[in-house]
C-alpha cells in the first residue's frame, strides 16, 4: 500500500479521543489517516518574523504530523486575506463580503509555493498526496513546478459556487487552470461537481470526455462527488464515554419539563445564525402555548476573529440573543442559552443526545457534520428531530430531516412547531433512515472512495520543470 500524505492548512493531530472540538475537517482527516502509515502536513497555526521552513514533527495515535510556521504577512494576506476574505465568502455566495485585493492573491501564491518547497523533500516516489480545501488550490501546480510526478488529489470541503458567482473573482481562470495539475478533484455533492463542470465547459472551453473526466487547458482531469461522513464507529464509542454521559445527564437535569433545541456552529456568517435566532424568536412569539416547553441552546465558538465580518456578526448575535431573553424570559425560565465556548466532541455528543431537536440551518455549507453527529447521538427508541437547511451539502443525503429554507425565519418557526408536535412513530421512521445513511456513508467510505479513485488514475505526465 502506498503511503498517504495529507495536506491541509490546519493540522489538528488528535490529543486524546474526544478532545478535538468543532471543525469537521480535522476530525475527518485524523480518522482517514489512522489506517495508513501516513503523514499530515500543514501550518502550525503560529507565526515567526521570517519564514524558515523548519518542520515540527510528532507522532500521536499512529498519525505523524509535520507542521511549519508562517510569517505575519502570510497570516494576513493568505489566511485572513485570500482564504478567508476572498475565497470563503465567494464560495459561500456572499459576494457582498468578498475583498478583491491583489496583495491577498500574492500572499496566497507565496504560501502555496512555501508549502510546496517545504513538502517536496519529504515526498517519496510511491506516495499518494491528498490536498484539502480552498486554502491550497494551487499546491499541485507548485509541486509540479518542483518536478513532483506523484498522483495528487484535491478535495474541496466547501461548496463550489455557481458559474455566475465564481466568475466575479478576478483571475478565476488561473485558479481553475491550476486545478488541472491535480489527477483527481473531489467535491462534497453532485451539485457542486456540476457547477465546476459548467465552468470548465462554458468558461474555459473544455470538454467532458466521459462522466468522470474533463479536458481543458490541454490536460485531462478526473472529477467526482465524495460526500464526507462521520467516523461513525468512533462516535458511537464516544457516546458511551463518561464525559458524554455526564454531559447528557447534566443537560437533562437543567431542562426538566422542557424540550432542548440545540445548534452547534463555528461563529460564522455562513451558518445562518441570525436567521436561526430570529426563527426561534418567531416561534416563541407565534406559539404562546408551546413557549415554555422549549429551551434553545446555541453553542458558537468564536472563529477567525481578525476578520471584520466575523466581529460584526458577533455583535449582532449578542444583541439578538439579549433581545430574545429580554422579551420572553420569566422568573423561572430563560428560553435561550447562547454560549461562545468551545466544547470537546465527547461533551457535544452528550449534549446532542439530550436534545429533542437539532437546528442546523446554514445559508450555505459544503457538508455540515454537526447534522450527522446529531443523528448519530439520538436514542433509537425516542429519537429527536433534525431540522436541516436545504443548502447544506448534508441535505442531499439526509433527506428524511425536515428540510427548510434557512433564509426564512417563518419557515424555521413552522419547522420547530412541526418537530415539537411530531409523534414518536414518525420520529422513529425518519431517524432510522437518517441513521442508516450516517452509518453507511461514513468517513471510511469517503476516504476509501477517494483514495481508490486517486490510486486508479492513469498518469501520463511530463513535469513542468525540475
Ligand atoms: O471546512 C471548512 C474549514 O475552513 C476547514 O478548512 C477548517 O478546518 C474549518 O473550516 C475551521 O476553519 P479555520 O481553520 O479557519 O478555523
Short mmCIF file of C-alpha atoms and ligand atoms in Angstrom, two decimals:
data_model
loop_
_atom_site.label_atom_id
_atom_site.label_comp_id
_atom_site.label_asym_id
_atom_site.label_seq_id
_atom_site.Cartn_x
_atom_site.Cartn_y
_atom_site.Cartn_z
CA UNK A 1 0.00 0.00 0.00
CA UNK A 2 1.33 3.46 -0.89
CA UNK A 3 1.95 5.97 1.86
CA UNK A 4 -0.69 8.69 2.09
CA UNK A 5 0.36 12.30 2.55
CA UNK A 6 -2.49 14.55 3.61
CA UNK A 7 -2.03 18.31 3.28
CA UNK A 8 -4.36 20.87 4.85
CA UNK A 9 -3.99 24.39 6.15
CA UNK A 10 -4.95 23.44 9.69
CA UNK A 11 -3.42 20.37 11.25
CA UNK A 12 -5.03 19.13 14.45
CA UNK A 13 -3.47 15.86 15.45
CA UNK A 14 -5.72 14.14 17.99
CA UNK A 15 -4.50 14.63 21.55
CA UNK A 16 -6.81 12.05 23.12
CA UNK A 17 -10.10 10.55 21.91
CA UNK A 18 -12.81 13.18 22.03
CA UNK A 19 -10.67 16.18 22.86
CA UNK A 20 -10.92 17.75 19.41
CA UNK A 21 -13.57 20.45 19.15
CA UNK A 22 -15.88 21.80 16.43
CA UNK A 23 -14.49 21.51 12.87
CA UNK A 24 -15.28 18.56 10.71
CA UNK A 25 -12.20 18.66 8.55
CA UNK A 26 -9.68 17.90 11.29
CA UNK A 27 -11.78 15.05 12.69
CA UNK A 28 -12.22 13.51 9.26
CA UNK A 29 -8.56 13.75 8.32
CA UNK A 30 -7.38 12.26 11.60
CA UNK A 31 -9.80 9.37 11.06
CA UNK A 32 -8.78 9.00 7.43
CA UNK A 33 -5.08 8.84 8.27
CA UNK A 34 -5.31 6.36 11.13
CA UNK A 35 -5.43 3.41 8.70
CA UNK A 36 -2.35 4.49 6.75
CA UNK A 37 1.23 4.93 7.85
CA UNK A 38 0.58 8.45 6.69
CA UNK A 39 1.88 11.95 7.08
CA UNK A 40 -0.22 15.04 7.74
CA UNK A 41 1.40 18.28 6.61
CA UNK A 42 0.30 21.89 7.05
CA UNK A 43 0.51 25.12 9.01
CA UNK A 44 1.36 25.09 12.72
CA UNK A 45 -1.08 27.93 13.44
CA UNK A 46 1.93 30.01 14.63
CA UNK A 47 3.84 32.88 13.06
CA UNK A 48 7.55 33.80 13.10
CA UNK A 49 9.26 37.05 11.93
CA UNK A 50 10.89 35.31 8.94
CA UNK A 51 9.82 32.10 7.21
CA UNK A 52 12.41 29.34 7.72
CA UNK A 53 10.61 26.20 6.52
CA UNK A 54 11.65 24.40 9.73
CA UNK A 55 9.39 21.43 10.40
CA UNK A 56 7.92 20.44 13.74
CA UNK A 57 7.18 16.72 13.56
CA UNK A 58 5.34 14.48 16.02
CA UNK A 59 3.56 11.13 16.02
CA UNK A 60 0.34 10.66 18.01
CA UNK A 61 -2.21 7.87 17.82
CA UNK A 62 -0.48 6.44 14.72
CA UNK A 63 -0.63 9.77 12.83
CA UNK A 64 2.60 11.63 12.05
CA UNK A 65 2.16 15.36 11.61
CA UNK A 66 4.70 17.82 10.22
CA UNK A 67 3.87 21.49 10.56
CA UNK A 68 5.57 24.69 9.53
CA UNK A 69 5.31 28.26 10.89
CA UNK A 70 4.31 31.13 8.60
CA UNK A 71 5.21 34.82 8.62
CA UNK A 72 2.94 37.58 9.95
CA UNK A 73 2.39 38.81 6.38
CA UNK A 74 1.40 35.27 5.36
CA UNK A 75 -1.21 35.14 8.09
CA UNK A 76 -2.62 38.49 6.98
CA UNK A 77 -2.53 38.02 3.22
CA UNK A 78 -3.00 34.26 2.81
CA UNK A 79 -5.14 33.03 5.76
CA UNK A 80 -7.06 36.16 6.85
CA UNK A 81 -6.79 37.61 3.33
CA UNK A 82 -7.25 35.46 0.23
CA UNK A 83 -8.55 32.36 2.03
CA UNK A 84 -10.99 33.97 4.45
CA UNK A 85 -11.80 37.39 2.96
CA UNK A 86 -11.88 36.36 -0.70
CA UNK A 87 -12.49 32.65 -1.32
CA UNK A 88 -14.56 31.80 1.78
CA UNK A 89 -17.26 34.46 1.22
CA UNK A 90 -17.20 33.85 -2.54
CA UNK A 91 -17.67 30.08 -2.22
CA UNK A 92 -20.50 30.72 0.28
CA UNK A 93 -22.30 33.12 -2.08
CA UNK A 94 -21.50 36.26 -0.04
CA UNK A 95 -20.13 38.35 -2.89
CA UNK A 96 -21.02 41.44 -0.80
CA UNK A 97 -18.28 40.43 1.67
CA UNK A 98 -15.57 39.47 -0.84
CA UNK A 99 -12.38 41.55 -0.73
CA UNK A 100 -10.61 41.76 -4.08
CA UNK A 101 -7.06 42.74 -3.19
CA UNK A 102 -4.02 41.82 -5.28
CA UNK A 103 -1.82 41.67 -2.20
CA UNK A 104 -4.00 38.85 -0.88
CA UNK A 105 -3.62 36.95 -4.15
CA UNK A 106 0.17 37.34 -3.97
CA UNK A 107 0.22 36.11 -0.36
CA UNK A 108 -1.88 33.09 -1.36
CA UNK A 109 0.55 32.16 -4.16
CA UNK A 110 3.55 32.73 -1.90
CA UNK A 111 2.28 30.46 0.87
CA UNK A 112 1.31 27.72 -1.57
CA UNK A 113 4.86 27.93 -3.00
CA UNK A 114 6.34 27.79 0.50
CA UNK A 115 4.22 24.77 1.39
CA UNK A 116 5.35 23.04 -1.83
CA UNK A 117 9.04 23.79 -1.22
CA UNK A 118 8.83 22.52 2.36
CA UNK A 119 6.83 19.42 1.48
CA UNK A 120 8.69 18.35 -1.71
CA UNK A 121 11.78 16.89 0.07
CA UNK A 122 9.51 14.67 2.21
CA UNK A 123 7.79 13.05 -0.79
CA UNK A 124 8.79 9.52 -1.82
CA UNK A 125 8.11 8.19 -5.33
CA UNK A 126 5.12 5.96 -4.42
CA UNK A 127 3.35 8.39 -2.09
CA UNK A 128 -0.22 9.41 -2.80
CA UNK A 129 -0.73 13.08 -1.99
CA UNK A 130 -4.17 14.31 -0.91
CA UNK A 131 -4.61 18.09 -0.63
CA UNK A 132 -7.58 19.61 1.21
CA UNK A 133 -9.65 22.72 0.83
CA UNK A 134 -9.71 26.20 -0.60
CA UNK A 135 -6.53 27.39 1.10
CA UNK A 136 -4.40 25.14 -1.10
CA UNK A 137 -5.94 25.07 -4.58
CA UNK A 138 -2.63 25.90 -6.39
CA UNK A 139 -0.49 23.47 -4.37
CA UNK A 140 -0.31 20.79 -7.08
CA UNK A 141 0.81 23.38 -9.61
CA UNK A 142 3.64 24.45 -7.28
CA UNK A 143 4.64 20.83 -6.61
CA UNK A 144 4.67 20.04 -10.34
CA UNK A 145 6.98 23.03 -10.90
CA UNK A 146 9.37 21.36 -8.47
CA UNK A 147 9.27 18.15 -10.52
CA UNK A 148 6.87 16.13 -8.34
CA UNK A 149 5.19 13.50 -10.52
CA UNK A 150 3.22 11.60 -7.86
CA UNK A 151 -0.52 11.21 -8.03
CA UNK A 152 -2.04 14.26 -6.33
CA UNK A 153 -5.71 14.57 -5.43
CA UNK A 154 -7.66 17.58 -4.18
CA UNK A 155 -10.84 17.61 -2.11
CA UNK A 156 -12.91 20.77 -1.62
CA UNK A 157 -14.71 20.79 1.73
CA UNK A 158 -16.75 23.91 0.97
CA UNK A 159 -19.31 24.49 -1.82
CA UNK A 160 -18.20 25.16 -5.39
CA UNK A 161 -20.33 28.16 -6.40
CA UNK A 162 -22.45 28.63 -9.49
CA UNK A 163 -20.67 29.83 -12.60
CA UNK A 164 -22.10 33.39 -12.38
CA UNK A 165 -20.86 33.76 -8.83
CA UNK A 166 -17.43 32.23 -9.39
CA UNK A 167 -16.66 34.48 -12.35
CA UNK A 168 -16.91 37.57 -10.11
CA UNK A 169 -13.43 36.56 -8.90
CA UNK A 170 -10.62 38.30 -10.77
CA UNK A 171 -8.21 35.69 -12.22
CA UNK A 172 -10.80 32.95 -11.78
CA UNK A 173 -9.39 31.19 -14.83
CA UNK A 174 -5.91 30.83 -13.32
CA UNK A 175 -7.39 29.21 -10.24
CA UNK A 176 -9.25 26.60 -12.26
CA UNK A 177 -6.31 26.04 -14.59
CA UNK A 178 -4.20 25.22 -11.51
CA UNK A 179 -6.76 22.58 -10.56
CA UNK A 180 -5.90 20.71 -13.75
CA UNK A 181 -2.48 19.94 -12.24
CA UNK A 182 -4.22 17.50 -9.91
CA UNK A 183 -5.04 13.97 -11.02
CA UNK A 184 -8.38 13.88 -9.21
CA UNK A 185 -10.58 16.68 -7.86
CA UNK A 186 -13.42 15.80 -5.48
CA UNK A 187 -16.46 17.75 -4.31
CA UNK A 188 -18.93 17.15 -1.49
CA UNK A 189 -22.02 16.80 -3.70
CA UNK A 190 -23.08 16.18 -7.30
CA UNK A 191 -24.43 19.75 -7.35
CA UNK A 192 -21.02 21.33 -6.65
CA UNK A 193 -19.41 18.99 -9.15
CA UNK A 194 -21.94 20.10 -11.80
CA UNK A 195 -21.20 23.76 -11.06
CA UNK A 196 -17.49 23.08 -11.59
CA UNK A 197 -18.17 21.17 -14.80
CA UNK A 198 -20.30 24.02 -16.07
CA UNK A 199 -17.44 26.45 -15.52
CA UNK A 200 -14.99 24.20 -17.35
CA UNK A 201 -17.32 23.64 -20.31
CA UNK A 202 -18.73 27.16 -20.66
CA UNK A 203 -15.97 29.46 -19.44
CA UNK A 204 -12.80 27.50 -20.12
CA UNK A 205 -13.97 25.98 -23.42
CA UNK A 206 -13.31 22.49 -22.07
CA UNK A 207 -14.95 19.16 -22.87
CA UNK A 208 -16.46 16.27 -20.96
CA UNK A 209 -14.55 13.17 -22.14
CA UNK A 210 -16.72 10.84 -20.06
CA UNK A 211 -18.86 11.20 -16.90
CA UNK A 212 -15.80 11.49 -14.63
CA UNK A 213 -13.21 13.07 -16.92
CA UNK A 214 -12.90 16.67 -18.05
CA UNK A 215 -10.49 18.10 -20.56
CA UNK A 216 -9.29 21.70 -20.60
CA UNK A 217 -6.03 23.69 -20.65
CA UNK A 218 -4.54 20.84 -22.74
CA UNK A 219 -4.90 18.40 -19.83
CA UNK A 220 -7.44 15.92 -18.56
CA UNK A 221 -8.74 15.68 -15.02
CA UNK A 222 -10.76 13.06 -13.13
CA UNK A 223 -13.57 14.54 -11.05
CA UNK A 224 -16.17 13.14 -8.68
CA UNK A 225 -18.55 13.73 -5.78
CA UNK A 226 -17.36 12.21 -2.49
CA UNK A 227 -19.66 13.21 0.39
CA UNK A 228 -17.70 13.29 3.64
CA UNK A 229 -19.04 11.39 6.64
CA UNK A 230 -18.53 10.80 10.34
CA UNK A 231 -16.14 8.45 11.97
CA UNK A 232 -19.32 6.58 12.94
CA UNK A 233 -17.68 3.77 14.93
CA UNK A 234 -15.56 6.20 16.93
CA UNK A 235 -18.57 8.45 17.52
CA UNK A 236 -20.63 5.52 18.81
CA UNK A 237 -17.83 4.70 21.29
CA UNK A 238 -17.59 8.34 22.33
CA UNK A 239 -21.32 8.47 23.01
CA UNK A 240 -20.91 5.98 25.84
CA UNK A 241 -17.84 7.65 27.34
CA UNK A 242 -18.05 9.04 30.89
CA UNK A 243 -17.74 12.63 29.64
CA UNK A 244 -20.62 12.22 27.17
CA UNK A 245 -22.85 10.51 29.76
CA UNK A 246 -22.11 13.17 32.33
CA UNK A 247 -22.95 15.96 29.90
CA UNK A 248 -26.16 14.23 28.83
CA UNK A 249 -27.23 13.89 32.48
CA UNK A 250 -26.33 17.50 33.18
CA UNK A 251 -28.32 18.78 30.20
CA UNK A 252 -31.28 16.57 31.06
CA UNK A 253 -31.23 17.89 34.62
CA UNK A 254 -31.16 21.53 33.52
CA UNK A 255 -34.02 21.10 31.05
CA UNK A 256 -36.60 19.28 33.22
CA UNK A 257 -40.13 19.67 31.77
CA UNK A 258 -38.69 21.20 28.59
CA UNK A 259 -37.51 20.06 25.19
CA UNK A 260 -33.95 21.03 24.36
CA UNK A 261 -33.34 22.56 20.92
CA UNK A 262 -29.64 22.59 20.03
CA UNK A 263 -27.40 24.31 17.48
CA UNK A 264 -23.60 23.98 17.32
CA UNK A 265 -21.59 26.02 14.81
CA UNK A 266 -18.39 27.98 14.44
CA UNK A 267 -19.41 31.62 14.74
CA UNK A 268 -19.51 32.26 11.00
CA UNK A 269 -21.85 34.31 8.80
CA UNK A 270 -22.38 31.32 6.51
CA UNK A 271 -24.06 29.36 9.32
CA UNK A 272 -27.33 31.32 9.22
CA UNK A 273 -27.21 32.12 12.94
CA UNK A 274 -29.05 35.44 12.75
CA UNK A 275 -31.88 33.92 10.75
CA UNK A 276 -31.96 30.95 13.14
CA UNK A 277 -32.19 33.22 16.19
CA UNK A 278 -34.98 35.15 14.51
CA UNK A 279 -36.72 31.90 13.60
CA UNK A 280 -36.67 30.84 17.25
CA UNK A 281 -37.91 34.28 18.32
CA UNK A 282 -40.73 33.98 15.82
CA UNK A 283 -41.66 30.54 17.14
CA UNK A 284 -41.87 31.93 20.69
CA UNK A 285 -44.00 34.85 19.53
CA UNK A 286 -46.37 32.72 17.42
CA UNK A 287 -46.84 29.87 19.94
CA UNK A 288 -47.55 31.20 23.44
CA UNK A 289 -48.99 27.80 24.44
CA UNK A 290 -45.81 25.89 23.49
CA UNK A 291 -43.31 28.54 24.51
CA UNK A 292 -42.48 27.26 27.97
CA UNK A 293 -41.98 23.71 26.70
CA UNK A 294 -38.70 24.59 24.98
CA UNK A 295 -35.24 25.82 25.70
CA UNK A 296 -32.79 26.60 22.95
CA UNK A 297 -29.04 26.18 23.37
CA UNK A 298 -26.77 27.67 20.72
CA UNK A 299 -23.07 26.87 21.04
CA UNK A 300 -20.98 29.11 18.77
CA UNK A 301 -17.23 29.22 19.46
CA UNK A 302 -15.67 32.37 18.02
CA UNK A 303 -13.65 31.94 14.87
CA UNK A 304 -11.40 34.00 12.52
CA UNK A 305 -11.64 36.95 14.89
CA UNK A 306 -9.20 39.14 12.94
CA UNK A 307 -11.63 39.35 10.02
CA UNK A 308 -14.07 42.30 10.34
CA UNK A 309 -17.13 40.43 9.09
CA UNK A 310 -16.72 37.95 11.96
CA UNK A 311 -16.52 40.71 14.56
CA UNK A 312 -19.61 42.37 13.13
CA UNK A 313 -21.76 39.27 13.16
CA UNK A 314 -20.69 38.55 16.74
CA UNK A 315 -22.02 41.93 17.84
CA UNK A 316 -25.33 41.37 16.05
CA UNK A 317 -25.79 37.93 17.59
CA UNK A 318 -25.08 39.25 21.10
CA UNK A 319 -27.79 41.86 20.61
CA UNK A 320 -30.31 39.37 19.19
CA UNK A 321 -29.84 36.81 21.96
CA UNK A 322 -30.27 39.55 24.57
CA UNK A 323 -33.43 40.72 22.85
CA UNK A 324 -34.97 37.23 22.84
CA UNK A 325 -34.38 36.64 26.52
CA UNK A 326 -35.39 40.21 27.40
CA UNK A 327 -38.69 39.74 25.62
CA UNK A 328 -39.65 36.21 26.66
CA UNK A 329 -37.81 35.23 29.86
CA UNK A 330 -39.75 34.68 33.07
CA UNK A 331 -38.68 34.50 36.70
CA UNK A 332 -38.15 30.73 36.44
CA UNK A 333 -37.25 30.32 32.76
CA UNK A 334 -34.88 31.67 30.12
CA UNK A 335 -35.77 30.48 26.63
CA UNK A 336 -32.33 30.94 25.10
CA UNK A 337 -28.79 29.99 26.11
CA UNK A 338 -26.12 31.40 23.85
CA UNK A 339 -22.60 30.18 24.58
CA UNK A 340 -19.39 31.18 22.77
CA UNK A 341 -17.26 28.48 24.40
CA UNK A 342 -15.61 25.57 22.63
CA UNK A 343 -16.55 22.07 23.82
CA UNK A 344 -14.88 18.70 23.42
CA UNK A 345 -16.52 16.38 20.90
CA UNK A 346 -17.45 13.82 23.55
CA UNK A 347 -19.22 16.55 25.55
CA UNK A 348 -21.04 17.69 22.42
CA UNK A 349 -22.12 14.10 21.81
CA UNK A 350 -23.74 14.15 25.27
CA UNK A 351 -25.48 17.45 24.52
CA UNK A 352 -26.86 16.18 21.20
CA UNK A 353 -28.09 13.06 22.97
CA UNK A 354 -30.13 15.15 25.44
CA UNK A 355 -31.74 17.28 22.70
CA UNK A 356 -35.17 16.75 21.17
CA UNK A 357 -34.37 18.98 18.20
CA UNK A 358 -31.24 19.71 16.18
CA UNK A 359 -31.30 23.03 14.37
CA UNK A 360 -28.71 23.02 11.56
CA UNK A 361 -29.57 25.91 9.27
CA UNK A 362 -26.52 27.22 7.36
CA UNK A 363 -27.18 29.59 4.46
CA UNK A 364 -24.52 27.58 2.56
CA UNK A 365 -22.37 24.72 3.75
CA UNK A 366 -20.11 22.23 1.99
CA UNK A 367 -21.42 19.30 4.05
CA UNK A 368 -22.06 20.00 7.78
CA UNK A 369 -21.07 17.17 10.07
CA UNK A 370 -22.97 18.58 13.07
CA UNK A 371 -26.15 17.36 11.36
CA UNK A 372 -24.70 13.85 11.15
CA UNK A 373 -23.43 13.91 14.74
CA UNK A 374 -26.86 14.96 16.00
CA UNK A 375 -28.41 11.99 14.20
CA UNK A 376 -25.76 9.57 15.45
CA UNK A 377 -26.32 10.68 19.07
CA UNK A 378 -30.07 10.04 19.24
CA UNK A 379 -31.75 7.40 21.36
CA UNK A 380 -33.21 4.88 18.84
CA UNK A 381 -36.32 4.35 20.99
CA UNK A 382 -37.15 8.02 21.38
CA UNK A 383 -35.14 9.99 18.81
CA UNK A 384 -35.12 13.73 18.28
CA UNK A 385 -35.85 15.54 15.02
CA UNK A 386 -33.29 17.16 12.74
CA UNK A 387 -34.23 20.47 11.09
CA UNK A 388 -31.76 20.95 8.26
CA UNK A 389 -31.05 23.66 5.72
CA UNK A 390 -31.60 22.59 2.14
CA UNK A 391 -28.37 24.49 1.33
CA UNK A 392 -26.11 22.25 3.41
CA UNK A 393 -24.39 19.51 1.42
CA UNK A 394 -25.74 17.07 4.04
CA UNK A 395 -29.30 17.73 2.81
CA UNK A 396 -28.51 15.65 -0.31
CA UNK A 397 -28.09 12.56 1.88
CA UNK A 398 -30.25 13.37 4.93
CA UNK A 399 -33.49 13.71 3.01
CA UNK A 400 -35.61 12.47 5.95
CA UNK A 401 -34.75 15.52 8.04
CA UNK A 402 -37.22 18.43 8.00
CA UNK A 403 -35.60 20.36 5.15
CA UNK A 404 -36.11 24.12 5.28
CA UNK A 405 -35.05 27.35 3.63
CA UNK A 406 -32.70 28.90 6.21
CA UNK A 407 -33.27 32.44 4.91
CA UNK A 408 -36.82 32.39 6.22
CA UNK A 409 -37.35 32.80 9.99
CA UNK A 410 -41.00 31.88 9.34
CA UNK A 411 -40.05 28.53 7.83
CA UNK A 412 -37.74 27.88 10.78
CA UNK A 413 -40.54 28.74 13.23
CA UNK A 414 -43.02 26.46 11.41
CA UNK A 415 -40.50 23.60 11.36
CA UNK A 416 -39.89 24.00 15.11
CA UNK A 417 -43.61 23.73 15.75
CA UNK A 418 -43.96 20.72 13.48
CA UNK A 419 -40.95 18.94 15.01
CA UNK A 420 -42.17 19.52 18.56
CA UNK A 421 -45.61 18.13 17.69
CA UNK A 422 -44.28 15.12 15.76
CA UNK A 423 -45.43 11.75 17.10
CA UNK A 424 -42.96 9.10 18.14
CA UNK A 425 -43.71 6.76 15.22
CA UNK A 426 -42.80 9.44 12.68
CA UNK A 427 -39.72 10.46 14.64
CA UNK A 428 -38.51 6.86 14.69
CA UNK A 429 -39.25 6.33 10.99
CA UNK A 430 -37.35 9.44 9.95
CA UNK A 431 -34.46 8.84 12.31
CA UNK A 432 -33.92 5.26 11.11
CA UNK A 433 -33.47 6.44 7.53
CA UNK A 434 -31.09 9.21 8.63
CA UNK A 435 -29.08 6.95 10.90
CA UNK A 436 -28.76 4.32 8.20
CA UNK A 437 -27.20 6.90 5.89
CA UNK A 438 -24.83 8.25 8.56
CA UNK A 439 -23.61 4.72 9.30
CA UNK A 440 -23.25 3.65 5.69
CA UNK A 441 -21.69 6.78 4.17
CA UNK A 442 -19.13 7.31 6.90
CA UNK A 443 -15.61 8.71 6.88
CA UNK A 444 -14.06 5.37 5.96
CA UNK A 445 -16.32 5.06 2.91
CA UNK A 446 -15.36 8.63 1.95
CA UNK A 447 -11.62 8.05 2.34
CA UNK A 448 -11.67 4.70 0.57
CA UNK A 449 -13.69 6.01 -2.36
CA UNK A 450 -11.34 8.98 -2.84
CA UNK A 451 -8.05 7.15 -2.30
CA UNK A 452 -9.12 4.25 -4.53
CA UNK A 453 -10.10 6.67 -7.29
CA UNK A 454 -6.80 8.55 -6.90
CA UNK A 455 -4.71 5.39 -6.90
CA UNK A 456 -6.54 4.22 -10.02
CA UNK A 457 -5.84 7.32 -12.13
CA UNK A 458 -3.65 6.51 -15.11
CA UNK A 459 -0.90 9.10 -15.22
CA UNK A 460 0.84 10.29 -18.37
CA UNK A 461 2.76 13.30 -17.30
CA UNK A 462 5.85 15.26 -18.06
CA UNK A 463 6.89 17.53 -15.23
CA UNK A 464 6.62 21.26 -15.93
CA UNK A 465 10.11 21.89 -14.60
CA UNK A 466 12.73 20.48 -12.23
O1 LIG B 1 -14.29 23.17 6.26
C1 LIG B 1 -14.00 24.49 6.19
C2 LIG B 1 -12.90 24.97 7.13
O2 LIG B 1 -12.33 26.13 6.67
C3 LIG B 1 -11.80 23.97 7.31
O3 LIG B 1 -10.82 24.07 6.33
C4 LIG B 1 -11.32 24.33 8.68
O4 LIG B 1 -10.69 23.29 9.32
C5 LIG B 1 -12.58 24.74 9.41
O5 LIG B 1 -13.44 25.24 8.42
C6 LIG B 1 -12.29 25.74 10.52
O6 LIG B 1 -11.79 26.93 9.99
P1 LIG B 1 -10.41 27.57 10.44
O7 LIG B 1 -9.33 26.57 10.15
O8 LIG B 1 -10.28 28.81 9.64
O9 LIG B 1 -10.54 27.82 11.90
#
